[in-house]
């Protein structure tokens, strides 16, 4: 490593001449200017005169020890910025903590290694340089910000106590379309800058007559030529009497806000689109299981139909009850097939994005019914434990179902892969003002490298998986003001926890606010 060439001064303090000599040899040729002191008093004297960048300070010295030297230097504004590294044979944690608490930045135990001393000195010198450069840059930024504030492009009117324009700057003339020669001496209200806004015009009168301050974040100003300008307005009483009115053009800011809102809407649209793609992917994966499940009742329907046809050929009165029974079974099996298909259609259907107050227990029961096919395919049981008196949540039912189904399917697949006989556990809870549900499995668990970037897109532990399910789930949860978290199951497997704020319908909040107004 090339030596530093900053030329900083370093003060070496040790009552042992041998240690001083070793420190000199260690740092010699590293580009620093070296000073030495053999006791605490000499160290204080030299530090105050030379103001070194760094001190390597022995702790155990006769008279004034290293800790006292540090405390006295840190108490002096002229020396408080000096970096202090303690050197000591005291290796107990109490001594180290004390040294750091009184202002030391590092602690090197004796006997020390030359390479360690040099490396730590270089590190702290570099940190000091960076801090000074940062302080300088902050100062430059403050000066630059001040210059910007001094040149703010705002229109300013000076008004007398009668509300007449006593002064105005060029920007005020530009914003209003009123030349100074035409506006000076005229009542501000006569300029008709805010026609039709009686409340604002009355507030402007009170500003001039009684010094009542006002502030409007957004008003529409009408220029002399009829052009509309969007401005923010503030007014305050002047020490000489009258008032000062400040106008700021916010047209560009409003346009940026509209563009930002449009971008947010587009992001939300794309998020919903991505979520829909994930649901379609999940639906494709479930298609084989659904086909198998639906095939069984449909086969039964066909068989029962054939039996009914045979019975119809010869229909004595005694066999009518048998025919009724067969036809009833046909109806039951057909309804069963219809229910399976209907659940799938409801899940894959693209949501409107509308939110409503939801019961988490009821929502999860519907999800478990939808996951019944996967449960049979994976030969994995799912048990549900719903908490009593659970508060409602406010959100998009289909999106929350998507999160829950994704977690439950992952848990079943992991359990099946581990050939575990324990069921997947789904439970709801209410704690610390948050409502949520957990999905716990006793499957294979996650590898460490997968855990570290679990919610990143395209990261998956499943062969052939897209790696967007958990990323989409996290986005959905955060969009509902909640979050999703993972932790290893102590019994083997994984635990995913989803939390939501307690339901607070914005429409109800708005109505309460309107009533209070």
PDB file of N, CA, C and O in Angstrom, residues 134-150:
ATOM      1  N   UNK A 134     -16.285  16.885   3.707  1.00  0.00           N
ATOM      2  CA  UNK A 134     -17.740  16.953   3.793  1.00  0.00           C
ATOM      3  C   UNK A 134     -18.201  18.248   4.451  1.00  0.00           C
ATOM      4  O   UNK A 134     -19.156  18.883   4.000  1.00  0.00           O
ATOM      5  N   UNK A 135     -17.495  18.649   5.520  1.00  0.00           N
ATOM      6  CA  UNK A 135     -17.852  19.904   6.195  1.00  0.00           C
ATOM      7  C   UNK A 135     -17.678  21.089   5.250  1.00  0.00           C
ATOM      8  O   UNK A 135     -18.501  22.011   5.219  1.00  0.00           O
ATOM      9  N   UNK A 136     -16.579  21.050   4.465  1.00  0.00           N
ATOM     10  CA  UNK A 136     -16.347  22.133   3.508  1.00  0.00           C
ATOM     11  C   UNK A 136     -17.447  22.168   2.457  1.00  0.00           C
ATOM     12  O   UNK A 136     -17.958  23.241   2.107  1.00  0.00           O
ATOM     13  N   UNK A 137     -17.821  20.975   1.963  1.00  0.00           N
ATOM     14  CA  UNK A 137     -18.859  20.925   0.947  1.00  0.00           C
ATOM     15  C   UNK A 137     -20.205  21.381   1.507  1.00  0.00           C
ATOM     16  O   UNK A 137     -20.965  22.077   0.823  1.00  0.00           O
ATOM     17  N   UNK A 138     -20.488  21.001   2.748  1.00  0.00           N
ATOM     18  CA  UNK A 138     -21.734  21.455   3.377  1.00  0.00           C
ATOM     19  C   UNK A 138     -21.771  22.968   3.485  1.00  0.00           C
ATOM     20  O   UNK A 138     -22.812  23.602   3.258  1.00  0.00           O
ATOM     21  N   UNK A 139     -20.621  23.542   3.846  1.00  0.00           N
ATOM     22  CA  UNK A 139     -20.547  25.000   3.947  1.00  0.00           C
ATOM     23  C   UNK A 139     -20.779  25.643   2.587  1.00  0.00           C
ATOM     24  O   UNK A 139     -21.490  26.645   2.465  1.00  0.00           O
ATOM     25  N   UNK A 140     -20.161  25.044   1.542  1.00  0.00           N
ATOM     26  CA  UNK A 140     -20.366  25.573   0.193  1.00  0.00           C
ATOM     27  C   UNK A 140     -21.820  25.472  -0.233  1.00  0.00           C
ATOM     28  O   UNK A 140     -22.363  26.383  -0.861  1.00  0.00           O
ATOM     29  N   UNK A 141     -22.458  24.322   0.127  1.00  0.00           N
ATOM     30  CA  UNK A 141     -23.869  24.149  -0.218  1.00  0.00           C
ATOM     31  C   UNK A 141     -24.756  25.149   0.512  1.00  0.00           C
ATOM     32  O   UNK A 141     -25.729  25.659  -0.053  1.00  0.00           O
ATOM     33  N   UNK A 142     -24.432  25.421   1.769  1.00  0.00           N
ATOM     34  CA  UNK A 142     -25.207  26.409   2.514  1.00  0.00           C
ATOM     35  C   UNK A 142     -25.093  27.784   1.865  1.00  0.00           C
ATOM     36  O   UNK A 142     -26.083  28.516   1.738  1.00  0.00           O
ATOM     37  N   UNK A 143     -23.867  28.139   1.445  1.00  0.00           N
ATOM     38  CA  UNK A 143     -23.686  29.435   0.770  1.00  0.00           C
ATOM     39  C   UNK A 143     -24.457  29.467  -0.543  1.00  0.00           C
ATOM     40  O   UNK A 143     -25.085  30.472  -0.892  1.00  0.00           O
ATOM     41  N   UNK A 144     -24.408  28.335  -1.272  1.00  0.00           N
ATOM     42  CA  UNK A 144     -25.119  28.270  -2.539  1.00  0.00           C
ATOM     43  C   UNK A 144     -26.625  28.362  -2.339  1.00  0.00           C
ATOM     44  O   UNK A 144     -27.324  29.067  -3.073  1.00  0.00           O
ATOM     45  N   UNK A 145     -27.128  27.656  -1.312  1.00  0.00           N
ATOM     46  CA  UNK A 145     -28.557  27.731  -1.014  1.00  0.00           C
ATOM     47  C   UNK A 145     -28.973  29.151  -0.643  1.00  0.00           C
ATOM     48  O   UNK A 145     -30.067  29.600  -1.010  1.00  0.00           O
ATOM     49  N   UNK A 146     -28.106  29.842   0.083  1.00  0.00           N
ATOM     50  CA  UNK A 146     -28.428  31.205   0.467  1.00  0.00           C
ATOM     51  C   UNK A 146     -28.512  32.107  -0.758  1.00  0.00           C
ATOM     52  O   UNK A 146     -29.392  32.965  -0.858  1.00  0.00           O
ATOM     53  N   UNK A 147     -27.588  31.898  -1.696  1.00  0.00           N
ATOM     54  CA  UNK A 147     -27.632  32.706  -2.917  1.00  0.00           C
ATOM     55  C   UNK A 147     -28.913  32.421  -3.711  1.00  0.00           C
ATOM     56  O   UNK A 147     -29.514  33.330  -4.286  1.00  0.00           O
ATOM     57  N   UNK A 148     -29.307  31.129  -3.717  1.00  0.00           N
ATOM     58  CA  UNK A 148     -30.549  30.785  -4.432  1.00  0.00           C
ATOM     59  C   UNK A 148     -31.751  31.440  -3.773  1.00  0.00           C
ATOM     60  O   UNK A 148     -32.634  31.995  -4.447  1.00  0.00           O
ATOM     61  N   UNK A 149     -31.794  31.387  -2.424  1.00  0.00           N
ATOM     62  CA  UNK A 149     -32.915  32.009  -1.715  1.00  0.00           C
ATOM     63  C   UNK A 149     -32.969  33.513  -1.965  1.00  0.00           C
ATOM     64  O   UNK A 149     -34.051  34.103  -2.048  1.00  0.00           O
ATOM     65  N   UNK A 150     -31.787  34.120  -2.076  1.00  0.00           N
ATOM     66  CA  UNK A 150     -31.744  35.572  -2.316  1.00  0.00           C
ATOM     67  C   UNK A 150     -32.219  35.934  -3.713  1.00  0.00           C
ATOM     68  O   UNK A 150     -32.525  37.105  -3.980  1.00  0.00           O
TER      69      UNK A 150
END
